Structures are given as structure tokens and as C-alpha cells.
Coordinates of N, CA, C and O in Angstrom, one line a residue:
M241 N 104.8 103.4 87.0 CA 104.7 102.2 87.9 C 105.9 102.1 88.7 O 107.1 102.1 88.1
P242 N 105.7 102.0 90.0 CA 107.0 101.9 90.9 C 107.7 100.6 90.6 O 107.2 99.6 90.4
T243 N 109.0 100.6 90.7 CA 110.0 99.5 90.5 C 110.7 99.4 91.8 O 111.4 100.3 92.2
D244 N 110.7 98.1 92.3 CA 111.6 97.8 93.4 C 113.0 97.6 92.9 O 113.3 96.5 92.3
W245 N 113.9 98.7 93.1 CA 115.2 98.6 92.5 C 116.1 97.7 93.4 O 117.0 96.9 92.8
S246 N 115.8 97.7 94.6 CA 116.6 96.9 95.7 C 115.7 96.6 96.8 O 114.6 97.0 96.9
D247 N 116.3 95.9 97.8 CA 115.5 95.8 99.1 C 115.2 97.0 99.8 O 114.3 97.1 100.6
S248 N 116.0 98.0 99.5 CA 115.9 99.3 100.3 C 115.5 100.6 99.4 O 115.3 101.6 99.8
I249 N 115.3 100.4 98.0 CA 115.0 101.5 97.1 C 113.9 101.2 96.2 O 113.8 100.2 95.5
L250 N 112.9 102.0 96.2 CA 111.8 102.1 95.2 C 112.0 103.2 94.3 O 112.2 104.3 94.7
I251 N 111.9 102.9 92.9 CA 112.1 104.0 91.9 C 110.9 104.1 91.1 O 110.3 103.0 90.7
S252 N 110.5 105.3 90.7 CA 109.3 105.5 90.0 C 109.6 106.5 88.9 O 110.0 107.7 89.2
D253 N 109.4 106.2 87.6 CA 109.6 107.1 86.5 C 108.1 107.8 86.3 O 107.3 107.0 85.8
L254 N 108.0 109.0 86.7 CA 106.7 109.6 86.6 C 106.4 110.1 85.2 O 107.3 110.5 84.5
N255 N 105.0 110.4 85.0 CA 104.7 110.9 83.6 C 103.6 112.0 84.0 O 103.2 112.1 85.2
D256 N 103.3 112.8 83.0 CA 102.2 113.8 83.3 C 100.9 113.2 83.5 O 100.7 112.1 83.5
E257 N 99.9 114.1 83.8 CA 98.5 113.7 84.1 C 98.0 112.9 83.0 O 98.4 113.1 81.8
P258 N 97.1 112.0 83.2 CA 96.5 111.6 84.5 C 97.3 110.7 85.3 O 97.0 110.5 86.5
Q259 N 98.3 110.1 84.8 CA 99.2 109.1 85.5 C 99.8 109.6 86.7 O 100.1 108.9 87.7
L260 N 100.2 111.0 86.7 CA 101.0 111.4 87.8 C 100.2 111.3 89.1 O 100.9 110.9 90.1
S261 N 99.0 111.8 89.1 CA 98.2 111.7 90.5 C 98.1 110.4 90.9 O 98.2 110.0 92.1
E262 N 97.9 109.4 90.0 CA 97.6 108.1 90.3 C 98.8 107.4 90.8 O 98.9 106.6 91.8
E263 N 100.0 107.7 90.2 CA 101.2 107.1 90.6 C 101.6 107.6 91.9 O 102.1 106.8 92.8
L264 N 101.5 108.9 92.2 CA 101.9 109.4 93.5 C 101.0 108.9 94.6 O 101.5 108.4 95.7
S265 N 99.7 108.7 94.2 CA 98.8 108.0 95.2 C 99.2 106.6 95.5 O 99.2 106.2 96.8
S266 N 99.5 105.8 94.6 CA 100.0 104.5 94.6 C 101.2 104.4 95.6 O 101.4 103.6 96.5
I267 N 102.2 105.2 95.3 CA 103.5 105.4 96.2 C 103.1 105.7 97.6 O 103.6 105.1 98.6
I268 N 102.2 106.7 97.7 CA 101.7 107.1 99.1 C 101.1 105.9 99.9 O 101.4 105.7 101.1
D269 N 100.3 105.2 99.3 CA 99.8 103.9 99.8 C 100.7 103.0 100.3 O 100.7 102.4 101.5
R270 N 101.9 102.8 99.5 CA 102.9 101.8 99.9 C 103.7 102.4 101.0 O 104.2 101.7 101.9
T271 N 103.9 103.7 101.1 CA 104.8 104.4 102.2 C 104.0 104.5 103.4 O 104.7 104.5 104.4
E272 N 102.7 104.4 103.4 CA 101.9 104.5 104.7 C 101.5 103.1 105.2 O 101.1 103.1 106.4
D273 N 101.8 102.2 104.5 CA 101.5 100.9 104.9 C 102.8 100.3 105.5 O 103.8 100.2 104.9
P274 N 102.7 99.9 106.9 CA 103.9 99.5 107.7 C 104.5 98.2 106.9 O 105.7 98.1 107.1
A275 N 103.8 97.4 106.3 CA 104.4 96.2 105.6 C 105.3 96.5 104.4 O 106.1 95.8 104.1
T276 N 105.0 97.7 103.7 CA 105.8 98.0 102.7 C 106.5 99.3 102.7 O 107.0 99.9 101.7
A277 N 106.5 99.9 103.9 CA 107.2 101.3 104.1 C 108.7 101.1 104.4 O 109.3 102.1 104.9
S278 N 109.4 100.1 104.1 CA 110.7 99.9 104.4 C 111.7 100.3 103.3 O 112.8 99.9 103.3
K279 N 111.2 101.1 102.3 CA 112.1 101.5 101.2 C 112.3 103.1 101.1 O 111.3 103.8 101.4
N280 N 113.5 103.4 100.7 CA 113.7 104.9 100.3 C 113.1 105.0 98.9 O 112.9 104.0 98.1
V281 N 112.6 106.2 98.5 CA 111.8 106.4 97.3 C 112.6 107.4 96.4 O 113.0 108.5 96.9
V282 N 112.8 107.1 95.2 CA 113.4 108.0 94.2 C 112.3 108.2 93.1 O 111.8 107.3 92.5
L283 N 112.0 109.5 92.9 CA 111.0 109.8 91.9 C 111.7 110.5 90.7 O 112.4 111.6 90.9
N284 N 111.6 110.0 89.6 CA 112.2 110.5 88.2 C 111.2 111.4 87.6 O 110.2 110.9 87.1
F285 N 111.4 112.7 87.6 CA 110.6 113.7 87.0 C 110.9 114.1 85.6 O 110.4 115.0 85.1
S286 N 111.7 113.3 84.9 CA 112.2 113.7 83.5 C 111.0 113.8 82.5 O 111.1 114.6 81.6
S287 N 109.9 113.0 82.7 CA 108.8 113.2 81.8 C 107.7 114.0 82.3 O 106.5 114.0 81.7
V288 N 107.9 114.8 83.4 CA 106.8 115.6 84.0 C 107.0 117.0 83.6 O 108.1 117.6 83.8
S289 N 106.1 117.6 83.0 CA 106.2 119.1 82.6 C 105.4 120.1 83.6 O 105.5 121.3 83.4
Y290 N 104.6 119.5 84.4 CA 103.7 120.4 85.2 C 103.4 119.8 86.5 O 103.0 118.5 86.5
V291 N 103.4 120.4 87.6 CA 102.9 120.0 88.9 C 102.0 121.0 89.4 O 102.1 122.3 89.3
S292 N 100.9 120.5 90.0 CA 99.8 121.3 90.6 C 100.0 121.4 92.1 O 100.8 120.6 92.8
S293 N 99.3 122.2 92.7 CA 99.2 122.3 94.2 C 98.9 121.0 94.9 O 99.4 120.5 95.8
S294 N 98.0 120.3 94.2 CA 97.6 118.8 94.5 C 98.8 117.9 94.6 O 99.0 117.1 95.5
H295 N 99.6 118.1 93.5 CA 100.8 117.2 93.4 C 101.8 117.4 94.6 O 102.4 116.6 95.1
L296 N 102.0 118.8 94.8 CA 102.9 119.1 95.9 C 102.4 118.7 97.2 O 103.3 118.3 98.0
A297 N 101.1 118.7 97.4 CA 100.5 118.2 98.6 C 100.7 116.6 98.8 O 101.1 116.1 99.8
Q298 N 100.6 115.9 97.6 CA 101.0 114.5 97.6 C 102.4 114.3 98.0 O 102.7 113.3 98.7
L299 N 103.3 115.0 97.3 CA 104.8 114.9 97.7 C 105.0 115.2 99.1 O 105.8 114.4 99.7
L300 N 104.5 116.2 99.7 CA 104.6 116.5 101.1 C 104.2 115.3 102.0 O 104.9 114.9 103.0
R301 N 102.9 114.8 101.6 CA 102.4 113.7 102.4 C 103.4 112.5 102.3 O 103.6 111.9 103.3
M302 N 103.9 112.1 101.2 CA 104.8 111.1 101.0 C 106.0 111.3 101.7 O 106.5 110.3 102.4
R303 N 106.5 112.5 101.7 CA 107.8 112.8 102.3 C 107.7 112.6 103.9 O 108.5 112.0 104.6
K304 N 106.5 113.0 104.5 CA 106.2 112.8 105.9 C 106.2 111.3 106.3 O 106.8 110.9 107.2
A305 N 105.4 110.6 105.4 CA 105.3 109.2 105.7 C 106.6 108.4 105.7 O 106.9 107.7 106.6
L306 N 107.5 108.8 104.8 CA 108.8 108.3 104.6 C 109.7 108.7 105.8 O 110.4 107.9 106.4
Q307 N 109.6 109.9 106.1 CA 110.4 110.5 107.1 C 110.0 109.9 108.6 O 110.9 109.5 109.3
D308 N 108.8 109.7 108.7 CA 108.3 109.1 110.0 C 108.8 107.6 110.2 O 108.9 107.1 111.2
S309 N 109.1 106.9 109.0 CA 109.6 105.5 109.1 C 111.1 105.5 108.9 O 111.6 104.4 108.7
G310 N 111.8 106.7 109.0 CA 113.3 106.7 108.8 C 113.7 106.6 107.4 O 114.9 106.3 107.3
K311 N 112.9 106.8 106.4 CA 113.4 106.7 105.0 C 113.5 108.0 104.3 O 112.9 109.0 104.9
R312 N 113.9 108.1 103.2 CA 114.1 109.3 102.4 C 113.4 109.3 101.1 O 113.1 108.3 100.5
L313 N 113.0 110.5 100.6 CA 112.4 110.8 99.3 C 113.4 111.6 98.5 O 113.8 112.7 99.0
V314 N 113.8 111.2 97.3 CA 114.7 111.9 96.5 C 114.1 112.2 95.2 O 113.5 111.2 94.6
L315 N 114.0 113.3 94.8 CA 113.5 113.8 93.5 C 114.7 114.0 92.4 O 115.6 114.6 92.8
C316 N 114.6 113.4 91.3 CA 115.6 113.6 90.2 C 115.0 114.0 88.9 O 114.0 113.9 88.7
S317 N 115.9 114.5 88.1 CA 115.5 114.9 86.7 C 114.3 115.9 86.7 O 113.6 115.9 85.8
V318 N 114.4 116.9 87.7 CA 113.4 117.9 87.7 C 113.7 119.0 86.8 O 114.8 119.6 86.8
N319 N 112.8 119.3 85.8 CA 113.1 120.4 84.8 C 113.0 121.8 85.4 O 112.5 121.8 86.6
D320 N 113.5 122.7 84.8 CA 113.5 124.1 85.3 C 112.1 124.7 85.6 O 111.9 125.4 86.6
N321 N 111.1 124.4 84.8 CA 109.8 124.8 85.1 C 109.2 124.4 86.5 O 108.7 125.1 87.3
I322 N 109.4 123.1 86.7 CA 109.0 122.4 87.9 C 109.8 122.9 89.0 O 109.4 123.3 90.1
W323 N 111.1 123.1 88.9 CA 112.0 123.5 89.9 C 111.7 124.9 90.3 O 111.8 125.3 91.5
S324 N 111.3 125.7 89.4 CA 110.9 127.1 89.8 C 109.6 127.2 90.7 O 109.6 128.1 91.6
V325 N 108.8 126.3 90.5 CA 107.6 126.1 91.5 C 108.2 125.8 92.8 O 107.7 126.3 93.8
F326 N 109.1 124.8 93.0 CA 109.7 124.5 94.3 C 110.5 125.7 94.8 O 110.4 125.9 96.1
L327 N 111.2 126.5 94.0 CA 111.8 127.7 94.6 C 110.9 128.8 95.0 O 111.1 129.3 96.1
M328 N 109.8 129.0 94.3 CA 108.7 130.0 94.7 C 108.1 129.6 95.9 O 107.7 130.4 96.7
T329 N 107.8 128.3 96.2 CA 107.2 127.8 97.4 C 108.0 127.5 98.5 O 107.5 127.3 99.7
G330 N 109.2 127.6 98.3 CA 110.3 127.3 99.5 C 110.5 125.8 99.6 O 111.1 125.4 100.5
L331 N 109.9 125.0 98.6 CA 110.1 123.5 98.8 C 111.4 123.0 98.3 O 111.7 121.8 98.6
D332 N 112.2 123.9 97.7 CA 113.5 123.6 97.4 C 114.4 123.2 98.6 O 115.3 122.4 98.6
R333 N 113.9 123.7 99.8 CA 114.7 123.4 100.9 C 114.2 122.2 101.7 O 114.8 121.7 102.7
V334 N 113.0 121.7 101.2 CA 112.4 120.5 101.8 C 112.8 119.3 101.1 O 113.0 118.2 101.7
F335 N 112.8 119.3 99.7 CA 113.1 118.1 99.0 C 114.5 118.2 98.4 O 115.2 119.2 98.2
R336 N 115.1 116.9 98.2 CA 116.5 116.7 97.8 C 116.4 116.5 96.2 O 115.4 115.8 95.7

């Protein structure tokens, strides 16, 4: 569940499926809604052990929505297995 950490930061502690897809969708809805798109987003991946191509697509969509509104997406506590997916796909250069 996303938490409003401050007026400008939204933090979400992600979990594995099925919550992961739902959580990412919820955050995307918030970032694409002009009324709630005023926050930078920090995603904590410490409890996530697997990401699919669908999750990567959701992350890219979220990043684009945030970037379009002048905000940032930051990923933290990404384990080595997930980071290797980012390295293989070149997304390590896209995400912080």
C-alpha cells in the first residue's frame, strides 16, 4: 500500500505477486491522475524476488507519467536477481 511520506514523496513497500501487479497499477493510477500526480515515488523492492515483463512495462509506464509531470521514480533495495534483469534489458540506465 502506498504511503504519503510527505507532501512531495510517495513511498511503497512492494511484495511479490499477486500484490505486486495490483500495487503498481494503483500507483500508476495515482501518477496519471493530475489531481494526485504531484509526488515523487520511491518503490522499495526489498520483499520482491521476481519481476516479469509485465512488471517492467508497468514500471516504464509509471516512470513516463512521473517524468511528464516533472517528478521522479526511485527504486530502492533491489536484490541481485532483479537487478540482473535490469542489467540484461538495459533498464539499469533508465531507473535510479
